[in-house]
Amino acid sequence: MPRAVSTSKELGALRHNLLDAAMRVLREQGAPYLTLRRVADAAATSTMGIYTCFGGRAGLLEAIYEHGSRLLHEAMTNSLNGHTDPLSRIMAVGYGYRQFALSDPALYALMFERPLPDFDPSPERRTDALRRCFGLLVEATTAAAATGAIHSTNPERSAYLVWTTIHGLVSIELTCSLRTPLPGWFLNSKEEGERILADGLRALLSGLT
């Protein structure tokens, strides 16, 4: 039986180990398998460790959700590197969002879909995720409005329109990519998926200009 942790350093290490194990279970087996026993086994510890670090399964799922929002923010921030033009930054956010979704579909689903009907992230966690991720897009649309690149009296509302366009196109592409390919269907490659995203965003931004 794993011994009880006794220091904050040990507690931090256990928390990191459990979160890492939970991410492996999620990616390799899927969200429905995120049980306390499976995660504890994957971390080679007891379920008591999950209660100690997260307060239970709900707390563990919230920690995964928060971790996902940080990874999404990182992906979008990395895509922004080198882009100074406001419209280019909006496009870059879209590419970063898509890259995150396609590279980590199980985590993306946990964050934006309902693979676990009983999991509802707290308003605090969702607000923090919006500030961290949606905030990047609001910054870009605000800059675009300030320079006259788009016409908007409410950059946050414009950012929401852009976000829903990105999310819709990426989610449909992800659904198609995880199923048997449709013969003759034009969305038949990652390259085509990126082109469709670019076409959709340019069409929306053209409307805003």
Tab-separated table of C-alpha atoms in Angstrom:
chain	number	residue	atom	x	y	z
A	1	MET	CA	0.000	0.000	0.000
A	2	PRO	CA	1.428	3.459	-0.911
A	3	ARG	CA	2.482	5.385	2.166
A	4	ALA	CA	0.707	8.618	3.048
A	5	VAL	CA	2.292	11.836	1.790
A	6	SER	CA	3.661	14.037	4.521
A	7	THR	CA	5.041	17.179	2.865
A	8	SER	CA	3.736	19.784	0.418
A	9	LYS	CA	6.439	18.704	-2.026
A	10	GLU	CA	5.257	15.098	-1.878
A	11	LEU	CA	1.640	16.220	-2.228
A	12	GLY	CA	2.545	18.262	-5.307
A	13	ALA	CA	4.379	15.307	-6.829
A	14	LEU	CA	1.402	13.014	-6.148
A	15	ARG	CA	-1.003	15.504	-7.706
A	16	HIS	CA	1.197	15.771	-10.805
A	17	ASN	CA	1.472	11.982	-11.039
A	18	LEU	CA	-2.295	11.512	-10.735
A	19	LEU	CA	-3.082	14.188	-13.315
A	20	ASP	CA	-0.568	12.654	-15.695
A	21	ALA	CA	-2.137	9.221	-15.149
A	22	ALA	CA	-5.633	10.636	-15.720
A	23	MET	CA	-4.501	12.177	-19.002
A	24	ARG	CA	-3.128	8.807	-20.138
A	25	VAL	CA	-6.398	7.067	-19.291
A	26	LEU	CA	-8.373	9.757	-21.115
A	27	ARG	CA	-6.234	9.645	-24.257
A	28	GLU	CA	-5.776	5.886	-24.429
A	29	GLN	CA	-9.180	4.649	-23.235
A	30	GLY	CA	-11.596	7.571	-23.380
A	31	ALA	CA	-13.526	9.758	-20.951
A	32	PRO	CA	-15.952	7.027	-19.736
A	33	TYR	CA	-12.963	5.178	-18.264
A	34	LEU	CA	-11.927	8.056	-16.015
A	35	THR	CA	-12.832	6.200	-12.831
A	36	LEU	CA	-11.012	6.614	-9.545
A	37	ARG	CA	-9.775	3.023	-9.644
A	38	ARG	CA	-8.415	3.176	-13.186
A	39	VAL	CA	-6.631	6.482	-12.585
A	40	ALA	CA	-5.198	5.292	-9.269
A	41	ASP	CA	-3.986	2.068	-10.880
A	42	ALA	CA	-2.400	4.003	-13.745
A	43	ALA	CA	-0.594	6.164	-11.178
A	44	ALA	CA	0.407	3.131	-9.083
A	45	THR	CA	-1.239	4.584	-5.984
A	46	SER	CA	-4.494	4.301	-4.049
A	47	THR	CA	-7.793	6.023	-4.678
A	48	MET	CA	-7.275	7.833	-1.373
A	49	GLY	CA	-4.594	9.879	-3.117
A	50	ILE	CA	-7.216	11.281	-5.496
A	51	TYR	CA	-9.385	12.334	-2.559
A	52	THR	CA	-6.357	13.891	-0.878
A	53	CYS	CA	-5.284	15.866	-3.949
A	54	PHE	CA	-8.589	16.637	-5.692
A	55	GLY	CA	-11.366	15.899	-3.207
A	56	GLY	CA	-12.777	13.155	-5.433
A	57	ARG	CA	-13.646	12.416	-9.045
A	58	ALA	CA	-15.357	15.767	-9.705
A	59	GLY	CA	-12.259	17.632	-8.553
A	60	LEU	CA	-10.049	15.445	-10.721
A	61	LEU	CA	-12.199	16.131	-13.785
A	62	GLU	CA	-12.063	19.859	-13.075
A	63	ALA	CA	-8.271	19.636	-12.855
A	64	ILE	CA	-8.206	17.912	-16.264
A	65	TYR	CA	-10.473	20.629	-17.669
A	66	GLU	CA	-8.204	23.355	-16.313
A	67	HIS	CA	-5.125	21.569	-17.651
A	68	GLY	CA	-6.801	21.397	-21.044
A	69	SER	CA	-7.519	25.116	-21.081
A	70	ARG	CA	-3.841	25.789	-20.377
A	71	LEU	CA	-2.780	23.492	-23.227
A	72	LEU	CA	-5.261	25.174	-25.578
A	73	HIS	CA	-3.966	28.599	-24.565
A	74	GLU	CA	-0.423	27.405	-25.202
A	75	ALA	CA	-1.318	26.075	-28.660
A	76	MET	CA	-3.015	29.327	-29.680
A	77	THR	CA	-0.234	31.475	-28.206
A	78	ASN	CA	2.399	29.500	-30.106
A	79	SER	CA	0.446	30.065	-33.333
A	80	LEU	CA	0.470	33.814	-32.680
A	81	ASN	CA	4.268	34.022	-32.696
A	82	GLY	CA	5.479	36.324	-35.472
A	83	HIS	CA	2.020	37.687	-36.348
A	84	THR	CA	1.533	41.396	-35.696
A	85	ASP	CA	-1.291	42.239	-38.100
A	86	PRO	CA	-4.652	41.963	-36.241
A	87	LEU	CA	-6.375	39.932	-38.961
A	88	SER	CA	-3.403	37.578	-39.200
A	89	ARG	CA	-3.578	37.118	-35.443
A	90	ILE	CA	-7.251	36.174	-35.655
A	91	MET	CA	-6.407	33.587	-38.305
A	92	ALA	CA	-3.509	32.298	-36.206
A	93	VAL	CA	-5.780	31.759	-33.192
A	94	GLY	CA	-7.993	29.623	-35.416
A	95	TYR	CA	-5.059	27.532	-36.599
A	96	GLY	CA	-3.863	27.034	-33.020
A	97	TYR	CA	-7.349	25.977	-31.900
A	98	ARG	CA	-7.556	23.465	-34.735
A	99	GLN	CA	-4.086	22.083	-34.036
A	100	PHE	CA	-5.038	21.487	-30.401
A	101	ALA	CA	-8.306	19.730	-31.294
A	102	LEU	CA	-6.775	17.410	-33.885
A	103	SER	CA	-3.773	16.524	-31.748
A	104	ASP	CA	-5.768	15.829	-28.555
A	105	PRO	CA	-9.340	14.870	-29.543
A	106	ALA	CA	-10.236	13.123	-26.268
A	107	LEU	CA	-9.280	16.164	-24.197
A	108	TYR	CA	-11.016	18.490	-26.649
A	109	ALA	CA	-14.196	16.420	-26.323
A	110	LEU	CA	-14.061	16.538	-22.528
A	111	MET	CA	-13.727	20.322	-22.644
A	112	PHE	CA	-16.313	21.173	-25.303
A	113	GLU	CA	-18.680	18.233	-25.606
A	114	ARG	CA	-20.467	16.021	-23.057
A	115	PRO	CA	-18.772	12.610	-23.090
A	116	LEU	CA	-19.501	12.493	-19.349
A	117	PRO	CA	-23.090	13.707	-18.814
A	118	ASP	CA	-22.524	14.088	-15.064
A	119	PHE	CA	-19.507	16.387	-15.481
A	120	ASP	CA	-20.289	20.102	-15.526
A	121	PRO	CA	-17.250	22.351	-14.968
A	122	SER	CA	-17.861	24.964	-12.305
A	123	PRO	CA	-18.617	28.547	-13.399
A	124	GLU	CA	-15.274	29.572	-11.889
A	125	ARG	CA	-13.353	27.068	-14.017
A	126	ARG	CA	-15.268	27.994	-17.164
A	127	THR	CA	-14.785	31.714	-16.559
A	128	ASP	CA	-11.067	31.203	-16.064
A	129	ALA	CA	-10.840	29.125	-19.265
A	130	LEU	CA	-12.711	31.826	-21.211
A	131	ARG	CA	-10.434	34.533	-19.866
A	132	ARG	CA	-7.355	32.522	-20.765
A	133	CYS	CA	-8.371	31.279	-24.233
A	134	PHE	CA	-11.239	33.410	-25.549
A	135	GLY	CA	-9.337	36.427	-24.219
A	136	LEU	CA	-6.690	35.950	-26.925
A	137	LEU	CA	-9.346	36.321	-29.594
A	138	VAL	CA	-10.910	39.341	-27.900
A	139	GLU	CA	-7.485	41.018	-27.863
A	140	ALA	CA	-7.119	40.379	-31.598
A	141	THR	CA	-10.602	41.640	-32.537
A	142	THR	CA	-10.164	44.682	-30.304
A	143	ALA	CA	-6.915	45.518	-32.095
A	144	ALA	CA	-8.564	44.902	-35.475
A	145	ALA	CA	-11.435	47.251	-34.596
A	146	ALA	CA	-9.028	49.915	-33.308
A	147	THR	CA	-7.086	49.912	-36.596
A	148	GLY	CA	-10.201	49.815	-38.771
A	149	ALA	CA	-9.430	46.318	-40.055
A	150	ILE	CA	-12.945	45.330	-38.983
A	151	HIS	CA	-15.986	47.409	-38.139
A	152	SER	CA	-17.181	46.543	-34.652
A	153	THR	CA	-18.643	48.489	-31.777
A	154	ASN	CA	-18.383	45.381	-29.603
A	155	PRO	CA	-15.111	43.480	-30.219
A	156	GLU	CA	-16.101	40.811	-27.695
A	157	ARG	CA	-19.252	40.044	-29.671
A	158	SER	CA	-17.204	39.925	-32.878
A	159	ALA	CA	-14.734	37.603	-31.169
A	160	TYR	CA	-17.626	35.318	-30.251
A	161	LEU	CA	-18.727	35.117	-33.890
A	162	VAL	CA	-15.173	34.214	-34.873
A	163	TRP	CA	-14.917	31.648	-32.062
A	164	THR	CA	-18.134	29.889	-33.066
A	165	THR	CA	-16.974	29.747	-36.678
A	166	ILE	CA	-13.666	28.195	-35.624
A	167	HIS	CA	-15.332	25.778	-33.224
A	168	GLY	CA	-18.002	24.662	-35.678
A	169	LEU	CA	-15.614	24.013	-38.557
A	170	VAL	CA	-13.036	22.279	-36.371
A	171	SER	CA	-15.591	20.127	-34.549
A	172	ILE	CA	-17.118	18.882	-37.802
A	173	GLU	CA	-13.683	18.152	-39.238
A	174	LEU	CA	-12.747	16.271	-36.083
A	175	THR	CA	-15.936	14.214	-36.216
A	176	CYS	CA	-15.223	13.292	-39.840
A	177	SER	CA	-11.582	12.442	-39.118
A	178	LEU	CA	-12.518	9.996	-36.352
A	179	ARG	CA	-14.908	8.025	-38.573
A	180	THR	CA	-14.598	5.931	-41.715
A	181	PRO	CA	-13.774	8.260	-44.652
A	182	LEU	CA	-16.669	9.026	-46.986
A	183	PRO	CA	-15.785	8.204	-50.617
A	184	GLY	CA	-15.771	11.374	-52.674
A	185	TRP	CA	-16.253	13.679	-49.693
A	186	PHE	CA	-14.146	16.799	-50.238
A	187	LEU	CA	-13.009	17.065	-46.604
A	188	ASN	CA	-10.591	14.200	-47.114
A	189	SER	CA	-7.288	15.451	-45.715
A	190	LYS	CA	-5.815	17.656	-42.994
A	191	GLU	CA	-4.679	20.069	-45.676
A	192	GLU	CA	-8.233	20.423	-46.937
A	193	GLY	CA	-9.458	20.906	-43.377
A	194	GLU	CA	-7.050	23.799	-42.901
A	195	ARG	CA	-8.132	25.363	-46.193
A	196	ILE	CA	-11.801	25.137	-45.199
A	197	LEU	CA	-11.026	26.811	-41.870
A	198	ALA	CA	-9.143	29.593	-43.661
A	199	ASP	CA	-11.992	30.064	-46.159
A	200	GLY	CA	-14.571	30.239	-43.377
A	201	LEU	CA	-12.637	32.755	-41.298
A	202	ARG	CA	-11.835	34.947	-44.300
A	203	ALA	CA	-15.505	34.950	-45.310
A	204	LEU	CA	-16.559	36.011	-41.800
A	205	LEU	CA	-13.858	38.675	-41.540
A	206	SER	CA	-14.837	39.976	-44.968
A	207	GLY	CA	-18.345	40.448	-43.644
A	208	LEU	CA	-17.014	42.324	-40.633
A	209	THR	CA	-15.033	44.659	-42.872
